[in-house]
Short mmCIF file of C-alpha atoms in Angstrom, two decimals:
data_model
loop_
_atom_site.label_atom_id
_atom_site.label_comp_id
_atom_site.label_asym_id
_atom_site.label_seq_id
_atom_site.Cartn_x
_atom_site.Cartn_y
_atom_site.Cartn_z
CA MET A 256 -17.18 73.17 -22.32
CA GLU A 257 -17.25 70.41 -19.53
CA CYS A 258 -20.14 67.91 -19.50
CA SER A 259 -22.34 68.94 -16.28
CA THR A 260 -23.06 65.35 -15.93
CA CYS A 261 -19.41 63.71 -15.52
CA GLY A 262 -17.28 66.47 -15.61
CA ALA A 263 -15.50 65.27 -19.10
CA GLN A 264 -14.41 68.16 -21.80
CA ARG A 265 -16.53 68.24 -24.71
CA LYS A 266 -15.11 67.21 -28.11
CA GLY A 267 -15.43 69.33 -30.64
CA ASN A 268 -18.95 69.96 -31.37
CA SER A 269 -20.23 66.82 -30.24
CA ALA A 270 -23.77 67.26 -29.41
CA PHE A 271 -23.41 64.29 -26.89
CA CYS A 272 -21.13 63.48 -24.12
CA VAL A 273 -18.74 61.07 -25.43
CA SER A 274 -18.33 59.48 -21.55
CA CYS A 275 -21.38 59.58 -20.35
CA GLY A 276 -23.72 60.39 -23.39
CA GLU A 277 -25.44 63.41 -21.55
CA LEU A 278 -26.75 66.07 -23.86
CA PHE A 279 -24.83 69.26 -24.38
CA ALA A 280 -26.73 72.53 -24.09
CA LYS A 281 -26.33 74.98 -26.93
CA GLU A 282 -24.29 77.86 -26.08
CA SER A 283 -27.25 80.52 -26.45
CA GLU A 284 -29.18 78.42 -23.99
CA ASP A 285 -29.95 79.86 -20.46
CA ARG A 286 -28.94 76.94 -17.74
CA GLU A 287 -31.73 77.90 -15.78
CA GLN A 288 -34.43 77.35 -18.20
CA LEU A 289 -32.77 73.47 -18.25
CA SER A 290 -33.70 70.94 -15.64
CA VAL A 291 -32.84 67.21 -15.27
CA CYS A 292 -35.22 64.17 -15.78
CA ARG A 293 -36.32 62.58 -12.52
CA HIS A 294 -36.07 59.09 -14.04
CA CYS A 295 -33.02 58.80 -16.39
CA SER A 296 -31.23 62.20 -15.47
CA LYS A 297 -31.48 63.42 -19.20
CA THR A 298 -31.27 67.27 -19.53
CA ILE A 299 -34.57 68.43 -20.53
CA ASN A 300 -36.43 71.83 -20.77
CA SER A 301 -37.71 73.12 -17.66
CA ASP A 302 -41.45 72.98 -18.60
CA ALA A 303 -41.30 69.59 -20.26
CA LYS A 304 -43.96 67.71 -18.79
CA PHE A 305 -42.26 64.25 -20.23
CA CYS A 306 -38.82 63.22 -20.85
CA GLY A 307 -37.60 63.11 -24.42
CA GLY A 308 -35.07 60.69 -23.65
CA CYS A 309 -36.91 57.71 -21.39
CA GLY A 310 -40.65 58.95 -21.82
CA GLY A 311 -40.99 59.47 -18.06
CA GLU A 312 -43.40 61.76 -16.67
CA GLN A 313 -42.13 64.95 -14.80
CA GLY A 314 -43.60 66.34 -11.53
CA GLU A 315 -43.76 69.88 -10.05
CA ASP A 316 -40.24 68.99 -8.38
CA VAL A 317 -38.07 68.71 -11.78
CA LEU A 318 -34.40 69.12 -10.60
CA PRO A 319 -32.69 72.23 -12.13
CA ALA A 320 -29.71 71.67 -14.39
CA ASN A 321 -27.10 73.56 -12.59
CA GLY A 322 -27.72 71.12 -9.49
CA GLU A 323 -28.55 73.69 -7.05
CA SER A 324 -31.80 72.17 -5.65
CA GLY A 325 -30.43 68.84 -5.10
CA LYS A 326 -27.93 66.09 -6.15
CA LYS A 327 -28.15 64.73 -9.65
CA LYS A 328 -28.54 61.37 -10.40
CA ARG A 329 -25.22 60.28 -12.77
CA ILE A 330 -25.79 57.96 -15.62
CA ASN A 331 -24.04 54.10 -15.45
CA LYS A 332 -21.51 52.84 -17.99
CA LYS A 333 -24.15 50.40 -19.61
CA THR A 334 -26.64 53.05 -20.36
CA ALA A 335 -23.94 55.45 -21.30
CA ALA A 336 -22.93 53.06 -24.09
CA ALA A 337 -26.21 52.29 -25.09
CA LEU A 338 -26.68 55.85 -25.72
CA ILE A 339 -23.54 56.55 -27.41
CA ILE A 340 -22.76 53.79 -29.76
CA PRO A 341 -26.03 53.64 -31.50
CA PHE A 342 -25.83 57.33 -32.15
CA LEU A 343 -21.99 56.86 -33.11
CA PHE A 344 -23.36 54.24 -35.34
CA VAL A 345 -25.97 56.26 -36.77
CA SER A 346 -23.44 59.13 -37.31
CA ALA A 347 -21.00 57.33 -39.08
CA GLY A 348 -23.36 55.72 -41.24
CA ALA A 349 -23.90 51.93 -42.28
CA GLY A 350 -20.71 51.42 -43.51
CA THR A 351 -18.66 51.95 -40.58
CA TYR A 352 -21.47 49.38 -39.08
CA TYR A 353 -20.46 46.51 -41.81
CA TYR A 354 -17.07 47.45 -41.18
CA VAL A 355 -16.93 46.67 -37.53
CA SER A 356 -19.26 43.40 -38.04
CA ASP A 357 -16.71 42.07 -40.32
CA TYR A 358 -14.04 42.65 -37.91
CA TYR A 359 -15.66 40.65 -35.51
CA SER A 360 -16.88 38.14 -37.36
CA SER A 361 -15.80 34.37 -37.41
CA PRO A 362 -13.87 34.01 -40.52
CA ALA A 363 -12.25 37.59 -39.65
CA TYR A 364 -11.22 35.62 -36.11
CA LEU A 365 -10.01 32.52 -37.46
CA ALA A 366 -8.09 34.29 -40.03
CA SER A 367 -6.19 36.30 -37.33
CA PHE A 368 -5.73 32.95 -35.56
CA HIS A 369 -4.28 31.47 -38.75
CA GLU A 370 -1.91 34.46 -39.03
CA ALA A 371 -0.52 33.93 -35.47
CA VAL A 372 0.11 30.34 -36.44
CA GLU A 373 2.13 31.39 -39.38
CA ALA A 374 3.80 34.37 -37.38
CA ALA A 375 4.17 31.84 -34.84
CA ASP A 376 2.99 34.82 -32.29
CA LYS A 377 3.07 33.06 -29.19
CA GLU A 378 1.36 36.26 -27.08
CA TYR A 379 -1.60 35.91 -29.22
CA PHE A 380 -2.53 32.54 -27.95
CA VAL A 381 -1.07 33.30 -24.17
CA GLU A 382 -3.50 36.45 -24.40
CA ALA A 383 -6.66 34.97 -26.15
CA SER A 384 -6.62 32.28 -24.11
CA SER A 385 -9.60 32.20 -21.67
CA ASN A 386 -7.81 29.76 -19.18
CA SER A 387 -4.05 30.17 -18.34
CA LEU A 388 -1.71 29.42 -21.13
CA ALA A 389 2.10 29.24 -20.37
CA ASP A 390 4.50 29.75 -23.38
CA ARG A 391 5.37 26.07 -23.96
CA HIS A 392 1.60 25.57 -24.49
CA ALA A 393 1.32 28.08 -26.72
CA GLU A 394 4.54 26.92 -28.73
CA ALA A 395 2.74 23.30 -28.91
CA LEU A 396 -0.26 24.64 -30.51
CA ILE A 397 1.81 26.48 -33.01
CA ASP A 398 3.58 23.15 -33.80
CA TYR A 399 0.44 21.30 -33.75
CA PHE A 400 -1.22 23.32 -36.35
CA ASP A 401 1.53 24.38 -38.81
CA ASP A 402 2.72 21.11 -39.00
CA ASP A 403 -0.39 19.67 -40.46
CA ALA A 404 -2.11 22.03 -43.34
CA ASP A 405 -4.97 19.58 -43.88
CA LEU A 406 -5.10 19.40 -40.48
CA PHE A 407 -5.27 23.22 -39.98
CA ALA A 408 -7.71 23.62 -42.50
CA ASP A 409 -10.52 20.61 -40.55
CA PHE A 410 -10.05 22.77 -37.49
CA GLU A 411 -10.97 26.25 -39.07
CA ARG A 412 -13.96 24.66 -40.77
CA GLU A 413 -15.14 22.71 -37.74
CA SER A 414 -14.94 25.80 -35.55
CA LEU A 415 -16.77 27.69 -37.87
CA GLU A 416 -19.74 25.24 -37.75
CA VAL A 417 -19.30 25.25 -34.27
CA LEU A 418 -19.75 29.21 -33.97
CA ALA A 419 -22.91 28.74 -36.28
CA GLY A 420 -24.44 26.46 -33.46
CA GLY A 421 -22.92 23.13 -34.00
CA GLU A 422 -20.81 20.95 -31.88
CA TYR A 423 -16.96 19.97 -32.11
CA VAL A 424 -16.84 16.43 -32.86
CA SER A 425 -13.09 16.14 -33.02
CA GLN A 426 -10.53 16.46 -30.43
CA TRP A 427 -8.29 19.44 -30.69
CA PRO A 428 -6.01 21.01 -28.28
CA VAL A 429 -7.72 24.49 -28.08
CA HIS A 430 -11.34 25.05 -29.08
CA VAL A 431 -12.72 28.44 -30.01
CA LYS A 432 -15.78 29.75 -28.29
CA PRO A 433 -18.15 32.49 -28.31
CA GLY A 434 -16.83 35.66 -26.49
CA ALA A 435 -18.10 38.60 -24.65
CA ASP A 436 -20.40 41.06 -26.49
CA LYS A 437 -19.02 43.85 -28.00
CA PHE A 438 -20.66 47.42 -28.48
CA TYR A 439 -23.83 45.18 -27.99
CA PHE A 440 -24.25 44.48 -31.68
CA PHE A 441 -20.92 42.24 -32.26
CA GLN A 442 -19.81 38.75 -30.93
CA ASP A 443 -16.35 38.53 -29.96
CA HIS A 444 -14.25 35.10 -29.66
CA GLU A 445 -12.48 33.58 -27.24
CA LEU A 446 -9.90 30.46 -27.34
CA GLU A 447 -10.24 27.68 -24.45
CA TYR A 448 -7.13 25.54 -24.26
CA GLN A 449 -7.68 21.96 -23.61
CA PRO A 450 -5.22 20.71 -21.15
CA TYR A 451 -3.86 17.06 -20.83
CA GLU A 452 -3.75 14.87 -17.80
CA ILE A 453 -1.61 11.92 -16.77
CA HIS A 454 -2.21 10.08 -13.57
CA ILE A 455 0.35 7.59 -12.58
CA THR A 456 0.22 4.53 -9.66
CA GLY A 457 2.39 1.70 -9.15
CA THR A 458 2.97 -1.14 -6.76
CA HIS A 459 6.07 -0.41 -4.96
CA ALA A 460 6.70 2.75 -2.42
CA GLY A 461 9.78 4.58 -3.94
CA THR A 462 9.02 4.42 -7.73
CA GLU A 463 10.33 7.10 -9.67
CA VAL A 464 8.06 9.17 -12.13
CA TYR A 465 9.82 11.17 -15.38
CA LEU A 466 8.07 13.46 -17.60
CA ASN A 467 10.38 13.71 -20.69
CA GLY A 468 13.47 13.25 -18.64
CA GLN A 469 12.11 15.52 -15.91
CA ASP A 470 11.54 14.25 -12.18
CA MET A 471 8.06 14.53 -11.40
CA GLY A 472 8.50 13.01 -8.00
CA VAL A 473 8.12 9.85 -6.40
CA LEU A 474 5.18 7.26 -5.44
CA ASP A 475 4.98 6.99 -1.47
CA SER A 476 3.07 4.04 -1.33
CA ALA A 477 0.86 1.52 -3.54
CA SER A 478 -2.29 3.80 -2.95
CA THR A 479 -0.87 7.42 -3.99
CA ARG A 480 -0.67 8.61 -7.73
CA ILE A 481 1.00 11.21 -9.14
CA GLU A 482 -1.21 13.50 -11.20
CA LEU A 483 0.64 15.30 -14.34
CA VAL A 484 -1.98 18.17 -14.87
CA ASN A 485 -2.10 21.35 -17.44
CA LEU A 486 0.00 19.37 -19.95
CA PRO A 487 0.40 20.92 -23.36
CA TYR A 488 -0.49 19.19 -26.69
CA GLU A 489 2.83 17.09 -27.61
CA ASN A 490 4.37 13.46 -27.57
CA PHE A 491 5.05 12.29 -23.98
CA VAL A 492 7.59 10.09 -22.54
CA ILE A 493 7.04 8.61 -19.08
CA ASP A 494 9.95 6.84 -17.31
CA ILE A 495 8.91 4.57 -14.24
CA ILE A 496 11.71 3.42 -12.15
CA TYR A 497 12.15 1.30 -9.48
CA ASP A 498 15.52 0.31 -7.48
CA GLY A 499 14.79 -0.84 -4.12
CA ALA A 500 14.63 -3.46 -1.60
CA GLU A 501 12.24 -5.54 -3.73
CA GLY A 502 14.80 -5.50 -6.88
CA ALA A 503 15.44 -3.18 -9.70
CA TYR A 504 12.60 -2.29 -12.56
CA GLU A 505 12.34 -0.03 -15.39
CA GLU A 506 9.28 0.62 -18.14
CA GLN A 507 8.73 3.52 -20.53
CA TYR A 508 5.40 4.43 -22.17
CA GLU A 509 5.72 6.86 -25.46
CA LEU A 510 2.48 8.35 -25.70
CA ASN A 511 0.87 10.52 -28.39
CA ALA A 512 -1.73 12.74 -27.16
CA ALA A 513 -3.75 12.58 -30.81
CA GLU A 514 -4.17 8.90 -29.98
CA TRP A 515 -6.02 9.25 -26.40
CA ASP A 516 -9.59 8.75 -26.03
CA GLY A 517 -10.10 12.51 -24.47
CA TYR A 518 -7.69 14.68 -22.79
CA PHE A 519 -6.70 11.95 -20.10
CA TYR A 520 -4.45 8.93 -19.73
CA GLU A 521 -3.76 6.69 -16.65
CA ILE A 522 -0.64 4.45 -15.99
CA HIS A 523 -0.52 2.06 -13.55
CA SER A 524 2.77 0.42 -12.95
CA GLU A 525 2.59 -3.69 -12.75
CA TYR A 526 6.10 -4.18 -11.63
CA GLN A 527 5.53 -7.19 -9.22
CA GLY A 528 8.65 -7.63 -7.50
CA GLU A 529 11.37 -10.60 -7.84
CA PHE A 530 10.61 -13.93 -7.59
CA ILE A 531 12.89 -16.72 -6.55
CA THR A 532 12.61 -20.81 -6.40
CA LEU A 533 13.11 -22.95 -3.66
CA SER A 534 14.09 -26.65 -3.21
CA ALA A 535 15.29 -29.03 -0.34
CA GLU A 536 18.19 -31.50 -0.05
CA GLU A 537 15.74 -34.04 1.74
CA MET A 538 11.94 -35.02 0.00
CA GLY A 539 9.28 -33.76 2.35
CA SER A 540 11.26 -30.76 3.75
CA SER A 541 9.07 -27.78 4.76
CA LEU A 542 10.53 -24.58 3.31
CA TYR A 543 10.14 -21.30 5.05
CA VAL A 544 10.91 -17.63 4.42
CA ASN A 545 11.20 -15.12 7.31
CA ASN A 546 8.95 -18.02 9.23
CA GLU A 547 6.54 -18.12 6.71
CA TYR A 548 5.60 -21.57 5.38
CA VAL A 549 5.76 -21.73 1.43
CA GLY A 550 5.36 -25.57 1.07
CA THR A 551 6.40 -28.61 1.23
CA TYR A 552 9.50 -29.85 -1.31
CA GLU A 553 7.73 -32.94 -2.97
CA GLY A 554 10.44 -32.72 -5.88
CA GLU A 555 9.43 -29.89 -7.92
CA GLU A 556 10.86 -26.46 -7.06
CA LEU A 557 8.54 -23.79 -5.27
CA GLU A 558 8.19 -20.04 -6.33
CA TYR A 559 8.50 -17.47 -3.89
CA GLY A 560 7.88 -13.30 -4.09
CA PRO A 561 7.95 -10.99 -4.45
CA VAL A 562 11.13 -10.80 -2.54
CA ALA A 563 13.91 -7.93 -0.89
CA PHE A 564 17.22 -8.00 -1.36
CA ASP A 565 18.16 -5.64 1.60
CA GLY A 566 19.02 -8.65 3.76
CA SER A 567 15.79 -8.60 5.47
CA MET A 568 14.60 -12.08 4.14
CA GLU A 569 16.00 -15.69 4.97
CA VAL A 570 14.88 -19.16 3.79
CA TYR A 571 15.58 -22.19 5.50
CA GLY A 572 13.99 -25.83 5.63
CA GLU A 573 12.89 -28.34 8.62
CA TRP A 574 13.08 -31.85 7.96
CA GLU A 575 11.33 -34.21 10.32
CA THR A 576 13.05 -37.34 11.09
CA LEU A 577 12.69 -40.10 13.76
CA TRP A 578 15.05 -38.41 15.96
CA GLY A 579 14.00 -34.85 15.55
CA THR A 580 13.14 -31.87 13.59
CA GLU A 581 16.49 -31.17 11.44
CA ARG A 582 16.65 -27.05 10.41
CA SER A 583 18.60 -26.36 7.29
CA ALA A 584 20.96 -23.21 8.09
CA PRO A 585 19.20 -19.98 7.10
CA GLN A 586 20.33 -18.20 3.70
CA VAL A 587 19.70 -14.44 3.31
CA ILE A 588 17.91 -13.82 0.11
CA THR A 589 20.42 -11.43 -2.13
CA ALA A 590 19.84 -10.25 -5.67
CA GLU A 591 22.62 -12.46 -6.88
CA GLU A 592 20.94 -15.53 -6.22
CA THR A 593 17.60 -16.82 -7.64
CA HIS A 594 17.51 -20.04 -6.25
CA TYR A 595 17.94 -21.55 -2.61
CA GLN A 596 18.14 -24.96 -1.67
CA ALA A 597 17.74 -26.12 1.99
CA GLU A 598 20.91 -28.19 3.16
CA PHE A 599 20.81 -30.38 5.94
CA ASP A 600 23.97 -31.18 8.32
CA THR A 601 22.82 -34.55 9.11
CA ASP A 602 23.27 -35.17 12.95
CA GLU A 603 25.54 -37.70 13.43
CA GLU A 604 24.90 -38.00 16.86
CA ALA A 605 21.42 -38.48 16.69
CA LEU A 606 22.16 -41.10 13.76
CA ARG A 607 24.46 -42.88 16.00
CA ASP A 608 21.91 -43.19 18.78
CA LEU A 609 19.25 -44.43 16.30
CA MET A 610 21.75 -47.13 15.27
CA PHE A 611 22.47 -48.16 18.88
CA ASP A 612 18.48 -48.22 19.43
CA ALA A 613 17.83 -50.52 16.57
CA VAL A 614 20.98 -52.85 17.65
CA ASN A 615 19.05 -52.85 20.97
CA ASP A 616 15.83 -53.81 19.65
CA HIS A 617 17.03 -56.62 17.44
CA ALA A 618 18.94 -58.25 20.71
CA SER A 619 15.44 -57.78 22.59
CA GLN A 620 13.81 -59.25 19.49
CA TYR A 621 16.20 -62.26 19.50
CA ILE A 622 15.30 -63.63 23.24
CA GLU A 623 11.67 -63.37 21.99
CA ALA A 624 12.15 -65.21 18.93
CA TYR A 625 14.49 -68.01 20.60
CA ASN A 626 12.04 -68.54 23.42
CA GLN A 627 9.07 -68.98 21.23
CA LEU A 628 10.92 -70.58 18.66
CA ASP A 629 8.81 -68.06 16.17
CA GLU A 630 11.22 -66.37 13.56
CA SER A 631 8.50 -63.88 13.03
CA LYS A 632 9.72 -61.68 15.97
CA PHE A 633 12.55 -60.67 14.12
CA THR A 634 11.48 -57.15 12.28
CA MET A 635 14.63 -55.31 11.53
CA VAL A 636 16.47 -57.27 9.42
CA HIS A 637 17.21 -55.63 6.06
CA THR A 638 16.04 -57.39 2.36
CA SER A 639 19.61 -57.89 1.33
CA TYR A 640 20.31 -59.79 4.75
CA GLU A 641 16.95 -61.83 5.14
CA ASP A 642 17.50 -65.09 3.32
CA GLU A 643 20.75 -65.84 5.17
CA TYR A 644 19.90 -64.66 8.46
CA PHE A 645 16.51 -66.68 8.44
CA ASP A 646 17.98 -69.58 7.20
CA ARG A 647 20.47 -69.64 10.00
CA VAL A 648 17.78 -69.10 12.63
CA GLU A 649 15.33 -71.76 11.19
CA LYS A 650 18.12 -74.20 11.05
CA ASN A 651 18.67 -73.36 15.08
CA PHE A 652 15.36 -74.02 15.63
CA ALA A 653 15.13 -77.06 13.76
CA ASP A 654 17.75 -78.49 15.73
CA GLN A 655 16.38 -77.89 19.13
CA ARG A 656 12.88 -79.30 17.94
CA SER A 657 14.61 -82.29 16.95
CA GLU A 658 17.06 -82.71 19.77
CA GLY A 659 14.22 -81.89 22.40
CA TRP A 660 16.05 -79.34 23.79
CA PHE A 661 14.50 -76.22 24.47
CA TYR A 662 16.07 -72.08 25.13
CA THR A 663 15.01 -70.31 27.74
CA GLY A 664 16.71 -67.03 28.79
CA GLU A 665 16.56 -63.06 29.22
CA LEU A 666 18.80 -60.34 28.31
CA THR A 667 20.50 -58.42 30.78
CA SER A 668 22.30 -55.73 29.12
CA VAL A 669 24.04 -54.46 25.46
CA VAL A 670 27.15 -53.04 25.61
CA LEU A 671 27.79 -51.01 22.36
CA ASP A 672 31.16 -49.88 21.49
CA GLU A 673 31.38 -46.41 20.75
CA GLY A 674 34.61 -45.97 19.48
CA SER A 675 33.93 -48.73 16.78
CA PHE A 676 30.47 -46.54 15.42
CA ASN A 677 31.37 -45.76 11.71
CA LEU A 678 28.91 -43.80 9.66
CA ILE A 679 29.12 -43.86 5.94
CA GLU A 680 27.31 -41.50 3.28
CA THR A 681 25.79 -43.83 0.56
CA GLY A 682 24.55 -41.19 -1.87
CA ASP A 683 21.04 -40.08 -0.48
CA SER A 684 21.20 -42.45 2.46
CA TYR A 685 23.57 -43.94 5.32
CA ALA A 686 25.30 -47.31 6.29
CA GLY A 687 27.04 -47.93 9.22
CA GLU A 688 28.82 -50.47 11.50
CA ILE A 689 28.83 -50.98 15.52
CA ASP A 690 30.23 -53.62 17.67
CA VAL A 691 28.33 -55.14 20.20
CA GLU A 692 28.22 -57.32 23.00
CA MET A 693 25.08 -59.21 24.17
CA ASN A 694 24.99 -60.40 27.81
CA PHE A 695 22.20 -63.20 28.62
CA TYR A 696 21.32 -65.10 31.35
CA SER A 697 19.90 -68.31 29.92
CA GLY A 698 19.70 -72.03 29.49
CA TYR A 699 17.96 -75.14 27.75
CA HIS A 700 15.28 -77.32 29.20
CA LYS A 701 14.23 -80.96 28.10
CA GLU A 702 11.11 -81.06 26.13
CA GLY A 703 8.14 -81.73 28.28
CA ARG A 704 10.02 -80.16 31.41
CA SER A 705 9.13 -76.51 32.47
CA ARG A 706 11.19 -73.45 31.99
CA GLY A 707 12.35 -73.65 35.60
CA THR A 708 14.16 -77.14 35.43
CA ALA A 709 16.66 -75.20 32.68
CA GLY A 710 19.92 -74.46 34.23
CA LYS A 711 20.62 -70.74 33.43
CA SER A 712 23.88 -69.06 33.36
CA ASN A 713 25.31 -66.41 32.03
CA SER A 714 26.87 -65.80 28.79
CA SER A 715 27.70 -62.97 26.23
CA ALA A 716 28.48 -63.01 22.78
CA GLN A 717 30.33 -60.18 20.70
CA TRP A 718 29.01 -59.14 17.13
CA THR A 719 30.03 -56.72 14.54
CA TYR A 720 26.75 -55.42 13.00
CA HIS A 721 26.46 -53.84 9.65
CA VAL A 722 23.15 -51.72 9.28
CA ILE A 723 21.67 -49.53 6.53
CA TYR A 724 19.51 -46.21 6.67
CA GLU A 725 16.52 -46.37 4.47
CA ASP A 726 12.95 -45.16 5.10
CA ASP A 727 14.04 -42.92 8.16
CA THR A 728 15.06 -46.65 9.87
CA TRP A 729 18.23 -48.72 10.76
CA TRP A 730 18.21 -51.95 9.14
CA ILE A 731 20.23 -54.83 10.34
CA ALA A 732 22.00 -55.92 7.02
CA GLY A 733 24.61 -58.32 8.49
CA GLN A 734 26.80 -59.66 11.46
CA GLU A 735 30.03 -61.10 12.06
CA GLU A 736 31.08 -62.56 15.43
CA ILE A 737 34.36 -61.02 17.06
CA GLU A 738 36.81 -63.06 18.51
CA ASP A 739 39.06 -60.50 20.40
CA TRP A 740 36.23 -58.11 21.84
CA LYS A 741 38.29 -54.81 22.62
CA PRO A 742 36.17 -52.02 23.22
CA GLU A 743 37.68 -48.38 23.24
CA SER A 744 34.74 -46.41 24.91
CA VAL A 745 31.27 -48.21 26.06
CA GLU A 746 27.41 -47.38 26.24
CA GLU A 747 26.16 -50.25 28.31
CA ARG A 748 22.29 -50.54 28.53
CA ILE A 749 20.73 -52.59 31.09
CA TYR A 750 17.69 -54.69 31.31
#
């Protein structure tokens, strides 16, 4: 016999359709005497004023049960289940109810959970989880509970308290939660997996990240991050590796999820790059890296970084001298060197020119001093030569005063023998020699007579000057008269 509502076959002598809950008519009943409730579609007697199912009042236009007078409404599944399941429990008896109740109880669910752990049943966890759970997560859960019986017991105890209305106070990789209703009477359960996350940032583009030996990607810049999500509960080994233009760096993090405060962990790689130290051959030198001023060398090394080792960075120094700015040869920064010193190739020609200037200035001071009988005009005599030199000058001045004859004259030219120039390095400084001829137009006048009465004539003197370079200045440190003046090549300065 088919159900007049849904068409399902009748099961044995069941009074109700097991599919939709429709009441089957008795075999002896005339189908023409049956009608359908206008409210709930239940089969009722044609002359019934009220529906025995929903209690709805019936009007004159009740629908015949054979469906010829109109289209019958179908009972929805919820309504059907609400009708049939209570009937089944009533029919089966209280024992069946309590059996099913026990089957869906929280202790029973946790018992099945326990059995799945003991049986290492991965499929149980994959199917029971309300969110996506892969085999590796299930394996991690089984290992987690199977390794520690006391911990497993604590989890089961706390889960029972939560299902009874409490809250989780421990951090578990999985939670047992109330699920959907079963048969309108029983509370089902479900597992909610708690995934773990690790976020990683760094300071250098090109930093590689590995999780348990597996490549997780590369940080494109200092502002990007790699997010490792949906991780199973386990111990994590994070390797962070940088090997690029700014050096090589590697660090490792061993993480135990049980020690986290929550389910999230953040790592920031603090690699700051490689640093170098700088110094200079000359005190007061300015040091530069790729034209960027780093500092002035005052005796202590300067630190600079981070630096690149790809050949793109150079270090050099500048030293301000009386003859100009000396720049050291640039040095390319490489991974093989951590210290760089700016070394200056002193310009010999510049030092020679300064020496010529110093001797020439001394000759000019000679004329001024003798015209005025004033030894203070000599300002370029080295301290090591002062006593000897000024003793001789003062004696000359004293002789002029005692004899009553006074010098008057002018410097006409200074001739420097370039071939005699000799530059000598003396540790941190220099010494030198140069042969010089001084030409004068001069004479002597009697005391009390004007300078114009002096009988002037041209004269010359040839000297070998010894000089010392100190405090960025050439000083006269000695002189010897030349008996046989034979210059090789000359530079003449005319006055």
